[in-house]
Coordinates of C-alpha atoms in Angstrom, one line a residue:
Chain A
M924 CA 75.8 96.6 125.7
N925 CA 77.9 93.8 126.6
K926 CA 79.0 90.8 124.4
V927 CA 76.3 88.3 125.1
Q928 CA 73.6 91.2 124.5
I929 CA 75.3 91.8 120.8
D930 CA 75.7 88.4 120.3
E931 CA 72.0 87.9 121.3
I932 CA 71.2 90.4 118.4
L933 CA 73.5 89.5 115.8
N934 CA 72.3 85.5 116.2
K935 CA 68.7 86.6 115.1
V936 CA 70.0 86.2 111.5
N937 CA 70.1 82.8 110.3
G938 CA 73.6 81.3 109.3
I939 CA 75.7 83.9 110.8
K940 CA 79.2 83.2 111.9
I941 CA 80.8 85.9 114.6
T942 CA 84.2 86.6 115.7
H943 CA 85.2 89.0 118.3
K944 CA 88.6 90.1 117.1
R945 CA 89.1 92.6 119.9
K946 CA 87.2 95.1 122.0
T947 CA 86.4 97.4 119.5
R948 CA 85.8 94.9 116.3
I949 CA 83.6 92.3 115.4
R950 CA 83.8 90.6 112.3
V951 CA 80.5 88.8 110.8
D952 CA 80.1 86.5 108.4
V953 CA 76.4 86.1 106.5
D954 CA 75.0 85.1 103.4
A955 CA 74.6 87.4 100.9
D956 CA 70.4 87.1 101.1
S957 CA 70.7 87.9 105.1
L958 CA 73.1 91.2 105.1
P959 CA 70.3 93.7 104.4
T960 CA 68.4 92.0 107.4
L961 CA 71.3 91.9 109.4
L962 CA 72.2 95.6 108.9
E963 CA 68.9 97.2 109.7
L964 CA 69.2 95.1 112.6
I965 CA 72.3 96.5 113.8
K966 CA 71.2 99.9 113.0
G967 CA 67.5 99.8 114.6
R968 CA 68.6 97.7 117.7
A969 CA 72.0 98.6 118.3
S970 CA 72.7 102.3 117.5
Y971 CA 75.2 101.3 114.8
I972 CA 74.5 104.0 112.3
H973 CA 77.3 105.1 111.1
L974 CA 78.4 103.4 107.6
S975 CA 82.3 103.8 107.7
A976 CA 83.0 102.4 104.3
I977 CA 82.0 99.6 101.8
T978 CA 84.5 97.6 100.6
C979 CA 84.9 95.0 97.4
V980 CA 87.1 92.6 97.1
D981 CA 87.8 90.3 93.8
W982 CA 88.3 86.8 94.9
I983 CA 88.9 85.4 91.2
A984 CA 89.9 82.3 92.1
D985 CA 86.6 81.8 93.5
N986 CA 84.6 83.3 91.1
Q987 CA 83.3 85.7 93.9
F988 CA 83.2 89.3 95.1
E989 CA 83.5 89.7 98.8
L990 CA 81.4 92.6 100.0
V991 CA 82.3 94.1 103.4
Y992 CA 80.0 96.6 105.2
H993 CA 82.0 98.3 108.1
V994 CA 79.6 99.9 110.5
W995 CA 80.4 101.6 113.5
S996 CA 78.3 102.6 116.4
Y997 CA 78.9 105.9 118.2
E998 CA 77.1 104.6 121.6
E999 CA 78.6 101.2 121.7
K1000 CA 82.1 102.4 120.5
C1001 CA 82.6 99.3 118.3
L1002 CA 82.8 98.6 114.7
I1003 CA 81.1 95.6 112.8
S1004 CA 82.4 94.5 109.7
A1005 CA 79.8 92.2 108.1
H1006 CA 81.8 90.1 105.3
T1007 CA 79.6 88.9 102.4
R1008 CA 80.3 87.0 99.0
I1009 CA 77.9 87.1 96.1
D1010 CA 78.4 85.7 92.7
R1011 CA 81.3 87.0 90.2
G1012 CA 78.9 86.9 87.1
S1013 CA 80.4 87.5 83.8
E1014 CA 80.8 90.2 80.9
K1015 CA 77.5 89.5 79.7
N1016 CA 75.7 88.9 82.7
P1017 CA 77.5 91.3 85.4
A1018 CA 77.1 91.0 89.3
K1019 CA 74.2 92.2 91.1
Y1020 CA 73.4 93.1 94.5
I1021 CA 70.7 95.0 96.6
S1022 CA 71.4 98.6 98.0
V1023 CA 71.5 99.4 101.4
Y1024 CA 70.9 103.4 100.3
D1025 CA 67.5 103.5 102.4
L1026 CA 69.5 102.5 105.3
F1027 CA 72.2 104.4 104.7
K1028 CA 72.9 107.4 102.8
P1029 CA 76.7 107.4 102.3
A1030 CA 75.8 103.9 100.7
D1031 CA 75.3 106.4 97.5
F1032 CA 78.9 107.1 97.4
F1033 CA 80.6 103.7 97.8
E1034 CA 78.1 101.8 95.7
R1035 CA 78.7 104.2 92.9
D1036 CA 82.7 103.5 93.5
I1037 CA 82.0 99.8 93.5
F1038 CA 80.2 99.9 90.1
E1039 CA 82.8 101.8 88.4
M1040 CA 85.5 99.6 89.7
Y1041 CA 84.2 96.4 89.9
G1042 CA 81.1 96.5 87.9
V1043 CA 78.7 95.3 90.7
T1044 CA 75.1 96.8 90.0
F1045 CA 73.4 97.6 93.1
I1046 CA 69.6 97.4 92.6
G1047 CA 67.7 100.5 94.0
S1048 CA 71.3 102.6 94.4
P1049 CA 70.0 106.4 93.3
R1050 CA 73.1 106.9 90.8
M1051 CA 74.7 104.0 89.0
E1052 CA 76.7 106.1 86.5
K1053 CA 80.0 107.1 86.1
F1054 CA 81.8 109.4 88.5
I1055 CA 85.5 109.3 88.4
L1056 CA 86.4 107.5 85.2
T1057 CA 83.8 109.6 83.1
E1058 CA 86.0 108.9 79.7
W1059 CA 86.7 105.1 80.2
N1060 CA 85.0 102.4 78.5
G1061 CA 87.2 99.6 79.4
V1062 CA 86.4 97.1 81.8
P1063 CA 86.2 98.0 85.4
P1064 CA 89.9 98.6 86.2
M1065 CA 89.8 97.1 89.7
L1066 CA 89.3 93.9 88.6
K1067 CA 91.8 91.4 89.0
D1068 CA 91.6 90.1 85.4
F1069 CA 92.4 93.6 84.1
D1070 CA 96.1 93.9 83.8
A1071 CA 96.9 97.6 83.8
E1072 CA 100.6 97.2 83.0
A1073 CA 99.7 95.3 79.9
Y1074 CA 97.2 98.1 79.1
V1075 CA 99.7 101.1 79.5
Q1076 CA 102.2 99.2 77.3
E1077 CA 99.6 98.5 74.2
T1078 CA 98.1 102.1 74.7
F1079 CA 100.9 104.3 75.4
K1080 CA 104.3 104.5 73.3
W1081 CA 106.1 105.2 76.0
T1082 CA 109.2 103.4 75.1
D1083 CA 109.7 105.6 72.1
Y1084 CA 110.4 109.0 74.2
N1085 CA 114.0 109.4 73.7
P1086 CA 114.8 113.4 73.8
D1087 CA 118.1 114.5 73.0
W1088 CA 119.1 115.3 76.8
L1089 CA 119.0 111.7 77.5
Q1090 CA 120.0 110.7 74.3
E1091 CA 123.4 112.6 75.8
L1092 CA 123.2 110.7 78.7
T1093 CA 123.2 107.4 76.8
D1094 CA 126.0 108.7 74.8
Q1095 CA 128.3 109.3 77.8
G1096 CA 127.2 105.9 79.2
G1097 CA 124.5 106.7 81.7
G1098 CA 121.0 106.8 81.0
I1099 CA 118.1 104.3 82.1
A1100 CA 119.9 102.0 84.3
V1101 CA 117.8 99.1 84.6
K1102 CA 115.1 98.7 81.7
P1103 CA 111.7 98.5 83.2
E1104 CA 111.1 95.1 81.2
D1105 CA 114.4 93.5 82.6
I1106 CA 112.8 94.2 85.9
R1107 CA 109.8 92.0 85.1
T1108 CA 111.6 89.5 83.2
A1109 CA 113.8 89.2 86.3
G1110 CA 110.7 88.5 88.5
N1111 CA 111.6 89.0 92.3
T1112 CA 114.7 88.1 92.6
H1113 CA 116.7 91.1 94.5
N1114 CA 120.4 90.9 93.7
M1115 CA 121.4 92.0 97.2
S1116 CA 125.3 92.1 96.5
T1117 CA 124.7 95.2 93.9
H1118 CA 122.4 96.8 96.6
R1119 CA 125.4 96.8 98.6
E1120 CA 128.2 97.9 96.2
R1121 CA 125.6 101.1 95.5
D1122 CA 125.6 101.8 99.2
K1123 CA 129.4 101.8 99.4
A1124 CA 129.8 103.7 96.4
K1125 CA 127.1 106.3 98.1
A1126 CA 129.0 106.2 101.5
A1127 CA 132.1 107.3 99.6
A1128 CA 130.5 109.9 97.7
V1129 CA 129.3 111.2 101.0
K1130 CA 132.9 111.4 102.5
A1131 CA 134.3 113.3 99.5
N1132 CA 131.4 115.8 99.9
D1133 CA 132.7 116.1 103.8
K1134 CA 135.9 117.1 102.5
M1135 CA 134.3 120.3 100.4
Q1136 CA 132.2 121.3 103.8
G1137 CA 134.8 124.0 104.2
W1138 CA 133.8 126.7 101.3
K1139 CA 130.1 125.6 102.6
Q1140 CA 130.3 127.3 105.7
Chain B
M1122 CA 85.2 115.0 82.7
R1123 CA 88.3 116.8 80.3
P1124 CA 86.6 120.3 79.8
E1125 CA 87.3 119.7 76.2
N1126 CA 84.5 117.3 76.4
Y1127 CA 82.1 119.4 78.0
Q1128 CA 79.3 120.8 76.4
A1129 CA 76.9 123.6 77.5
V1130 CA 73.7 122.5 78.1
K1131 CA 70.8 125.1 76.3
L1132 CA 67.8 124.9 78.9
G1133 CA 65.1 126.7 76.4
D1134 CA 62.7 129.1 77.9
S1135 CA 64.0 129.1 81.7
N1136 CA 66.0 131.5 83.9
E1137 CA 68.2 129.0 85.0
Y1138 CA 71.9 128.3 83.7
E1139 CA 74.6 126.1 84.5
I1140 CA 78.0 127.1 85.4
F1141 CA 80.8 124.5 85.4
I1142 CA 83.5 125.5 87.9
G1143 CA 86.7 123.9 88.3
P1144 CA 88.9 121.9 88.0
N1145 CA 91.2 124.8 89.3
H1146 CA 89.3 126.1 92.2
P1147 CA 89.8 128.3 95.0
G1148 CA 87.2 126.5 96.9
I1149 CA 89.5 123.3 97.2
E1150 CA 93.0 122.1 98.2
G1151 CA 93.2 120.5 94.7
N1152 CA 91.7 119.7 91.6
Y1153 CA 87.9 119.1 91.5
A1154 CA 85.1 120.3 89.7
F1155 CA 81.2 121.3 90.5
R1156 CA 78.7 121.4 88.3
L1157 CA 76.0 124.0 89.4
M1158 CA 72.4 124.9 87.9
L1159 CA 71.5 128.5 89.4
D1160 CA 68.7 130.7 89.2
G1161 CA 69.9 134.2 89.2
D1162 CA 72.8 133.5 91.9
I1163 CA 71.0 131.0 93.9
V1164 CA 72.3 127.3 93.5
V1165 CA 69.2 125.2 92.6
S1166 CA 71.3 122.2 92.7
G1167 CA 75.0 121.0 92.3
K1168 CA 77.0 118.0 91.2
A1169 CA 80.3 116.8 92.1
D1170 CA 82.6 116.3 89.3
A1171 CA 86.0 114.2 90.5
G1172 CA 88.5 112.1 88.6
Y1173 CA 91.0 114.5 88.2
L1174 CA 93.2 113.5 90.6
H1175 CA 92.6 109.7 89.9
R1176 CA 95.7 107.9 89.9
G1177 CA 94.6 104.6 90.5
F1178 CA 96.3 104.4 93.7
E1179 CA 94.3 101.0 95.0
K1180 CA 95.2 99.0 91.9
L1181 CA 98.8 100.4 92.0
M1182 CA 99.2 99.0 95.6
E1183 CA 98.1 95.4 94.6
G1184 CA 101.2 95.6 91.9
R1185 CA 103.8 96.6 94.7
L1186 CA 105.7 95.2 97.8
W1187 CA 104.4 95.9 101.0
I1188 CA 107.1 98.2 101.5
Q1189 CA 107.1 99.9 98.1
N1190 CA 103.4 101.1 99.0
L1191 CA 104.9 103.3 101.9
A1192 CA 106.0 105.7 99.1
I1193 CA 102.2 105.5 97.3
V1194 CA 100.3 105.9 100.4
P1195 CA 101.2 109.7 101.8
R1196 CA 100.3 111.0 98.0
I1197 CA 96.6 110.5 98.9
C1198 CA 96.2 113.6 100.7
V1199 CA 98.9 116.2 100.2
P1200 CA 98.0 118.8 103.1
D1201 CA 97.9 115.7 105.7
P1202 CA 100.1 113.0 104.7
A1203 CA 101.2 111.6 107.9
P1204 CA 98.1 109.6 108.9
M1205 CA 98.1 107.9 105.9
E1206 CA 101.5 106.1 106.2
V1207 CA 100.5 105.7 109.9
A1208 CA 97.0 104.0 109.1
Y1209 CA 98.7 101.7 106.5
S1210 CA 101.7 100.7 108.8
M1211 CA 99.0 100.2 111.4
A1212 CA 97.1 98.0 109.2
V1213 CA 100.2 95.6 108.2
E1214 CA 100.8 95.4 111.7
E1215 CA 97.7 94.0 112.6
I1216 CA 97.9 91.2 109.9
M1217 CA 101.1 90.4 110.9
G1218 CA 100.3 90.3 114.7
I1219 CA 103.2 92.5 115.8
E1220 CA 103.4 95.6 117.6
A1221 CA 105.4 98.9 117.2
P1222 CA 107.8 99.4 120.0
I1223 CA 106.4 102.1 122.9
R1224 CA 108.8 104.6 121.9
A1225 CA 107.8 104.5 118.0
Q1226 CA 104.2 104.6 118.8
W1227 CA 105.1 108.0 121.1
I1228 CA 107.0 109.0 117.8
R1229 CA 104.3 108.5 115.7
T1230 CA 101.6 110.6 117.7
M1231 CA 104.0 113.3 117.8
Q1232 CA 104.3 113.2 113.7
L1233 CA 100.5 113.0 113.6
E1234 CA 99.8 115.8 115.8
L1235 CA 102.6 118.2 114.1
S1236 CA 100.8 117.1 110.6
R1237 CA 97.4 118.0 112.3
V1238 CA 98.8 121.4 113.2
A1239 CA 100.3 122.1 109.7
A1240 CA 97.0 121.0 108.0
H1241 CA 94.7 123.0 110.1
L1242 CA 96.8 126.0 109.7
F1243 CA 96.6 125.6 105.9
T1244 CA 92.7 125.3 106.0
F1245 CA 92.5 128.8 108.2
G1246 CA 94.2 130.3 105.9
G1247 CA 92.4 128.9 102.6
H1248 CA 89.3 129.5 104.2
A1249 CA 89.9 132.9 104.5
A1250 CA 90.9 133.4 101.2
T1251 CA 87.6 132.1 99.6
T1252 CA 86.0 135.1 101.4
G1253 CA 88.5 137.6 100.2
M1254 CA 91.0 137.7 103.0
Y1255 CA 94.3 137.0 101.7
T1256 CA 96.2 137.5 104.5
P1257 CA 95.5 135.0 106.8
M1258 CA 96.2 132.6 104.0
F1259 CA 99.7 134.2 103.9
W1260 CA 100.0 133.7 107.5
G1261 CA 98.6 130.3 107.4
V1262 CA 100.9 129.1 104.9
A1263 CA 104.3 130.8 106.2
D1264 CA 103.5 129.4 109.8
R1265 CA 102.9 125.7 108.1
D1266 CA 106.0 126.2 106.5
L1267 CA 107.9 126.3 110.1
V1268 CA 106.5 122.9 110.7
L1269 CA 107.2 121.5 107.2
D1270 CA 110.9 122.5 108.6
L1271 CA 110.7 120.3 111.4
F1272 CA 109.6 117.6 109.3
E1273 CA 112.3 117.8 107.0
D1274 CA 114.3 117.7 110.2
F1275 CA 113.5 114.5 111.3
T1276 CA 112.1 112.4 108.6
G1277 CA 114.0 114.2 105.9
G1278 CA 110.8 115.3 103.7
R1279 CA 109.1 118.3 104.1
V1280 CA 105.4 116.9 102.6
Y1281 CA 105.7 113.4 102.2
S1282 CA 107.9 112.0 105.0
I1283 CA 107.6 108.2 104.2
Y1284 CA 108.7 108.0 108.0
N1285 CA 106.7 104.9 109.0
I1286 CA 107.5 101.3 108.3
P1287 CA 105.5 98.6 109.4
G1288 CA 106.9 97.7 113.0
G1289 CA 108.0 101.3 113.8
V1290 CA 109.6 104.4 112.8
R1291 CA 112.6 104.4 110.3
R1292 CA 114.9 107.2 112.1
E1293 CA 115.8 107.9 115.7
L1294 CA 114.9 111.9 116.3
P1295 CA 117.7 114.1 115.6
P1296 CA 119.5 115.7 118.8
E1297 CA 118.1 118.9 119.9
F1298 CA 114.7 118.1 118.2
L1299 CA 112.2 118.5 121.2
Q1300 CA 113.9 121.8 122.0
K1301 CA 113.4 123.2 118.4
L1302 CA 109.7 121.4 118.4
S1303 CA 109.0 123.3 122.0
N1304 CA 110.1 126.9 120.3
L1305 CA 107.9 126.4 117.5
L1306 CA 105.0 125.8 120.0
D1307 CA 106.0 128.8 121.9
Y1308 CA 105.8 130.8 118.9
L1309 CA 102.8 129.2 117.8
E1310 CA 101.0 129.5 120.9
S1311 CA 102.2 133.6 120.7
R1312 CA 100.5 134.2 117.4
Q1313 CA 97.0 133.2 118.8
N1314 CA 96.0 136.8 119.7
D1315 CA 97.2 137.7 116.0
Y1316 CA 95.1 134.8 114.3
D1317 CA 92.3 135.7 116.7
N1318 CA 92.2 139.7 116.0
L1319 CA 92.8 138.9 112.2
L1320 CA 90.5 136.1 111.5
F1321 CA 88.3 134.7 114.1
T1322 CA 86.7 137.7 115.8
N1323 CA 87.1 139.8 112.6
Q1324 CA 83.5 141.1 111.9
V1325 CA 84.3 140.9 108.1
F1326 CA 84.9 137.3 108.4
V1327 CA 82.4 136.4 110.9
E1328 CA 79.7 138.1 109.3
R1329 CA 80.4 136.1 105.9
A1330 CA 80.9 132.7 107.6
K1331 CA 78.0 132.6 110.3
G1332 CA 75.1 130.7 109.0
C1333 CA 77.1 129.5 105.6
G1334 CA 76.5 126.1 105.1
A1335 CA 74.9 124.9 108.3
L1336 CA 74.2 121.3 108.8
T1337 CA 72.6 120.1 111.7
Q1338 CA 73.8 116.9 113.9
S1339 CA 70.9 114.8 112.4
Q1340 CA 71.8 115.5 108.9
A1341 CA 76.0 115.1 109.7
L1342 CA 75.1 111.5 111.1
E1343 CA 73.2 110.7 108.3
L1344 CA 75.6 112.0 105.7
S1345 CA 78.4 110.0 107.7
V1346 CA 80.5 113.5 108.3
T1347 CA 82.9 112.9 110.6
G1348 CA 86.1 115.1 112.2
P1349 CA 86.1 118.6 112.9
N1350 CA 82.8 118.8 110.6
L1351 CA 80.6 116.7 112.9
R1352 CA 82.1 118.1 115.9
A1353 CA 81.1 121.6 114.6
C1354 CA 77.5 120.2 114.7
G1355 CA 77.8 119.6 118.4
L1356 CA 78.7 115.6 118.8
A1357 CA 82.1 115.0 120.4
Y1358 CA 83.3 112.2 118.7
D1359 CA 86.7 111.8 118.0
V1360 CA 88.5 108.2 116.8
R1361 CA 91.5 109.4 119.0
R1362 CA 89.4 109.1 122.0
D1363 CA 86.6 106.6 120.8
D1364 CA 88.9 104.0 119.5
P1365 CA 92.2 104.7 120.7
Y1366 CA 95.2 104.0 118.8
L1367 CA 98.7 104.4 119.5
V1368 CA 99.3 106.0 122.8
Y1369 CA 96.3 108.3 122.7
D1370 CA 94.9 107.0 125.6
E1371 CA 97.6 108.2 128.0
L1372 CA 97.3 111.9 126.8
E1373 CA 95.1 114.8 128.1
F1374 CA 93.3 116.4 125.8
D1375 CA 89.9 118.2 125.3
I1376 CA 87.6 117.6 122.1
P1377 CA 86.6 120.9 120.8
R1378 CA 83.4 121.4 119.6
Q1379 CA 80.3 124.1 118.5
K1380 CA 76.8 124.3 118.2
H1381 CA 75.7 125.8 115.2
G1382 CA 77.4 123.3 112.3
D1383 CA 78.0 126.3 109.9
A1384 CA 81.0 127.7 108.0
Y1385 CA 82.2 129.6 111.3
S1386 CA 81.7 126.7 113.7
R1387 CA 83.9 124.8 111.5
I1388 CA 86.7 126.9 111.7
L1389 CA 86.4 127.8 115.4
V1390 CA 86.6 123.9 116.0
R1391 CA 89.8 123.7 113.9
R1392 CA 91.2 126.9 115.8
D1393 CA 90.4 125.1 118.9
E1394 CA 91.9 121.8 117.8
L1395 CA 95.0 123.8 116.6
F1396 CA 95.4 124.6 120.0
Q1397 CA 94.6 121.1 121.5
S1398 CA 97.1 119.7 119.6
I1399 CA 100.0 122.2 120.9
R1400 CA 98.8 120.7 124.5
I1401 CA 99.2 117.0 123.3
L1402 CA 102.7 118.1 121.9
R1403 CA 104.0 119.8 124.9
Q1404 CA 103.0 116.3 126.7
I1405 CA 104.8 114.6 124.2
I1406 CA 108.1 116.7 124.9
E1407 CA 107.5 116.0 128.4
R1408 CA 107.2 112.2 128.2
L1409 CA 109.4 111.4 125.5
P1410 CA 113.0 111.5 126.6
S1411 CA 112.0 109.1 129.5
I1412 CA 111.0 106.6 127.1
K1413 CA 113.7 104.4 126.0
G1414 CA 113.8 101.5 123.9
K1415 CA 113.9 100.4 120.1
I1416 CA 112.0 102.3 117.7
R1417 CA 111.4 99.4 115.4
T1418 CA 110.6 96.0 115.8
P1419 CA 112.4 93.7 113.4
I1420 CA 110.4 92.7 110.3
P1421 CA 111.7 90.2 107.5
N1422 CA 113.6 91.1 104.5
P1423 CA 111.0 93.6 103.1
L1424 CA 112.3 92.8 99.4
S1425 CA 110.7 89.4 99.9
W1426 CA 108.4 89.5 102.8
N1427 CA 105.0 87.8 102.3
V1428 CA 102.7 89.0 105.1
R1429 CA 100.1 86.2 106.5
K1430 CA 97.0 85.8 105.2
G1431 CA 94.6 88.4 107.0
E1432 CA 92.6 91.3 106.8
A1433 CA 92.3 94.5 109.0
Y1434 CA 90.5 97.7 109.4
A1435 CA 92.9 100.6 110.6
R1436 CA 91.3 103.4 111.4
V1437 CA 92.9 107.2 112.6
E1438 CA 91.5 110.5 113.2
S1439 CA 93.2 112.8 110.0
S1440 CA 92.9 116.7 110.6
K1441 CA 89.9 116.2 108.1
G1442 CA 87.7 113.1 109.9
E1443 CA 88.0 109.6 110.2
L1444 CA 90.7 108.1 108.0
A1445 CA 90.3 104.1 107.9
Y1446 CA 92.5 101.5 105.6
Y1447 CA 90.9 97.9 105.0
V1448 CA 94.0 96.0 103.5
V1449 CA 93.5 92.2 102.7
S1450 CA 96.5 90.1 102.4
D1451 CA 96.5 86.5 100.8
G1452 CA 99.3 85.2 102.2
G1453 CA 102.0 86.9 99.3
D1454 CA 104.5 89.7 98.9
K1455 CA 101.8 92.3 98.0
P1456 CA 98.8 93.3 98.9
Y1457 CA 95.5 91.5 97.9
R1458 CA 93.3 94.4 98.1
V1459 CA 93.8 98.2 99.8
H1460 CA 90.9 100.3 100.3
V1461 CA 91.5 103.8 101.3
R1462 CA 88.2 105.2 103.0
G1463 CA 89.0 109.1 103.1
P1464 CA 87.0 110.9 105.0
S1465 CA 86.3 113.7 102.3
S1466 CA 84.8 111.2 100.1
M1467 CA 82.0 111.7 102.2
H1468 CA 82.5 115.7 102.7
A1469 CA 82.9 116.2 99.2
V1470 CA 80.5 114.7 97.2
Q1471 CA 77.3 114.0 99.0
T1472 CA 77.4 116.9 101.9
L1473 CA 78.7 119.3 99.7
E1474 CA 76.0 118.8 96.9
F1475 CA 73.5 119.1 100.0
L1476 CA 74.8 122.1 101.3
A1477 CA 75.5 123.8 98.2
K1478 CA 71.2 123.6 97.5
G1479 CA 70.1 127.0 97.9
A1480 CA 73.3 128.7 98.9
R1481 CA 74.3 131.6 97.0
L1482 CA 77.0 131.5 94.1
E1483 CA 79.7 133.5 96.1
D1484 CA 79.2 131.4 99.3
V1485 CA 80.0 128.2 97.2
A1486 CA 83.5 128.4 97.6
Q1487 CA 83.7 128.7 101.2
I1488 CA 81.3 126.1 102.0
M1489 CA 83.8 123.9 100.0
F1490 CA 86.8 124.7 101.9
S1491 CA 85.0 125.3 105.1
L1492 CA 84.4 121.4 104.8
D1493 CA 88.4 121.3 104.4
A1494 CA 87.8 118.2 101.6
C1495 CA 91.0 116.9 100.1
P1496 CA 89.9 115.8 96.4
P1497 CA 92.6 112.9 96.0
E1498 CA 90.6 111.0 99.0
V1499 CA 87.8 111.1 96.5
D1500 CA 89.7 109.9 93.5
R1501 CA 92.3 107.9 95.2

């Protein structure tokens, strides 16, 4: 099947945008309403039978979820990535979409994963339940507005950890060199000069170590 | 689920009972649980229970620099970490529109194949152990250790090498390395007869493995099974050949396959692949010295590196099957989204639940290991 033939099949779907990225990759953008039609069409008419993955991307600025269905054809040796956008919903009214389990059985795994990590409910998916995070009752953790670090700071008192051996090191002038909170407040500015100084010191240490190679051998 | 939260189910007047096996289980290379409903010793149904190795890698990666993530990705699969680094680097390269120099691509291919050899040695040992044969396990792990020695030699790390970087590889090969590799391949080839006598033609093992956990080709395709497990059902599909990456289109290799799709076919495919990998490595030893040039395309200062806006789906063939990274960049210094599509996420959940149905309890461990699943790929 050449480029023209596959385009002809894809163009049967309304409002589709096709991008041939390279020989084995086609990107298509469709409306959320037409996506199941598209998948059914390429599965039935163009032998795209292998669902490689379903990915969810949280575009919080647009208040949308992007769902990407990667489908591979063993015969055409080509991968179609079908992109669609759905409404992000809210805490009270979570996002919903249609399951493609009737077309691709592995959708069971991916849809359950997205349900768990992003809170998107797939209507018609056989197992909309917890799988990996069975003991988690908070918001879906992969959402961009869930701050994992803030959660850790609030929940775990890890900064209180100060065993004897660490205390001893600190007394001798060692211990934690840069406190994590200092790194965060400093932002992304990396002081290159200290890196270089550290490298120099390391090189000197290696040199000194080389002199002691005699007894090692 | 934490064991302390597990509650026994009372089933009333029934012969059926539930067994919770795992999370430390002989049938899998990590922590993974499997809840079985049994009638006598026949499995009525099984339910996979993942989450013991969930470290939130995908979330972690969104909070770290592009370059820092290289230290995270190999940890997603312990027995076969190299394809993770390569797939991630390839995805970033595709977004950036850069390409690794040709010499780096050959070195990457070598690393991938060495990793495949190590992973298959590990699996064949582990699979034998699930049938009660422990000698192959010791042999497999001991021979894998020799491969790890080579990894230490050229990357500095035995298991997690963190050797790749978007744009190429980090270090040039040490002197005499190819000679050492060649010696190791000679040794592994000399072991072929021993492996065959000990395991692959050993009636004790063959009788146990034949017909165990059989999958037809159409069932495998329906369940998105890939890699050696699919080739054991008769379909010669390999990402290395069908969606070529790196320099695989310049290399000669066969794609081994079997007909029956059972545990025995699966281990035979892995055995043949081991020796195909050796064949590929021999070609690399021959060609690599004549390929001169740089090993890295320069990238901007990685500590303040903004990868341009875009997305890429990079696929490689790991020892378990089709491994893919979907990486999205919004133009920032950190990835906007990284999705890891591990082959085991297909094998260890739906396929395993499907195959366990109707199997005998003592075969469950063997079915699990014959699928060669890697639990962190499910949990991520």
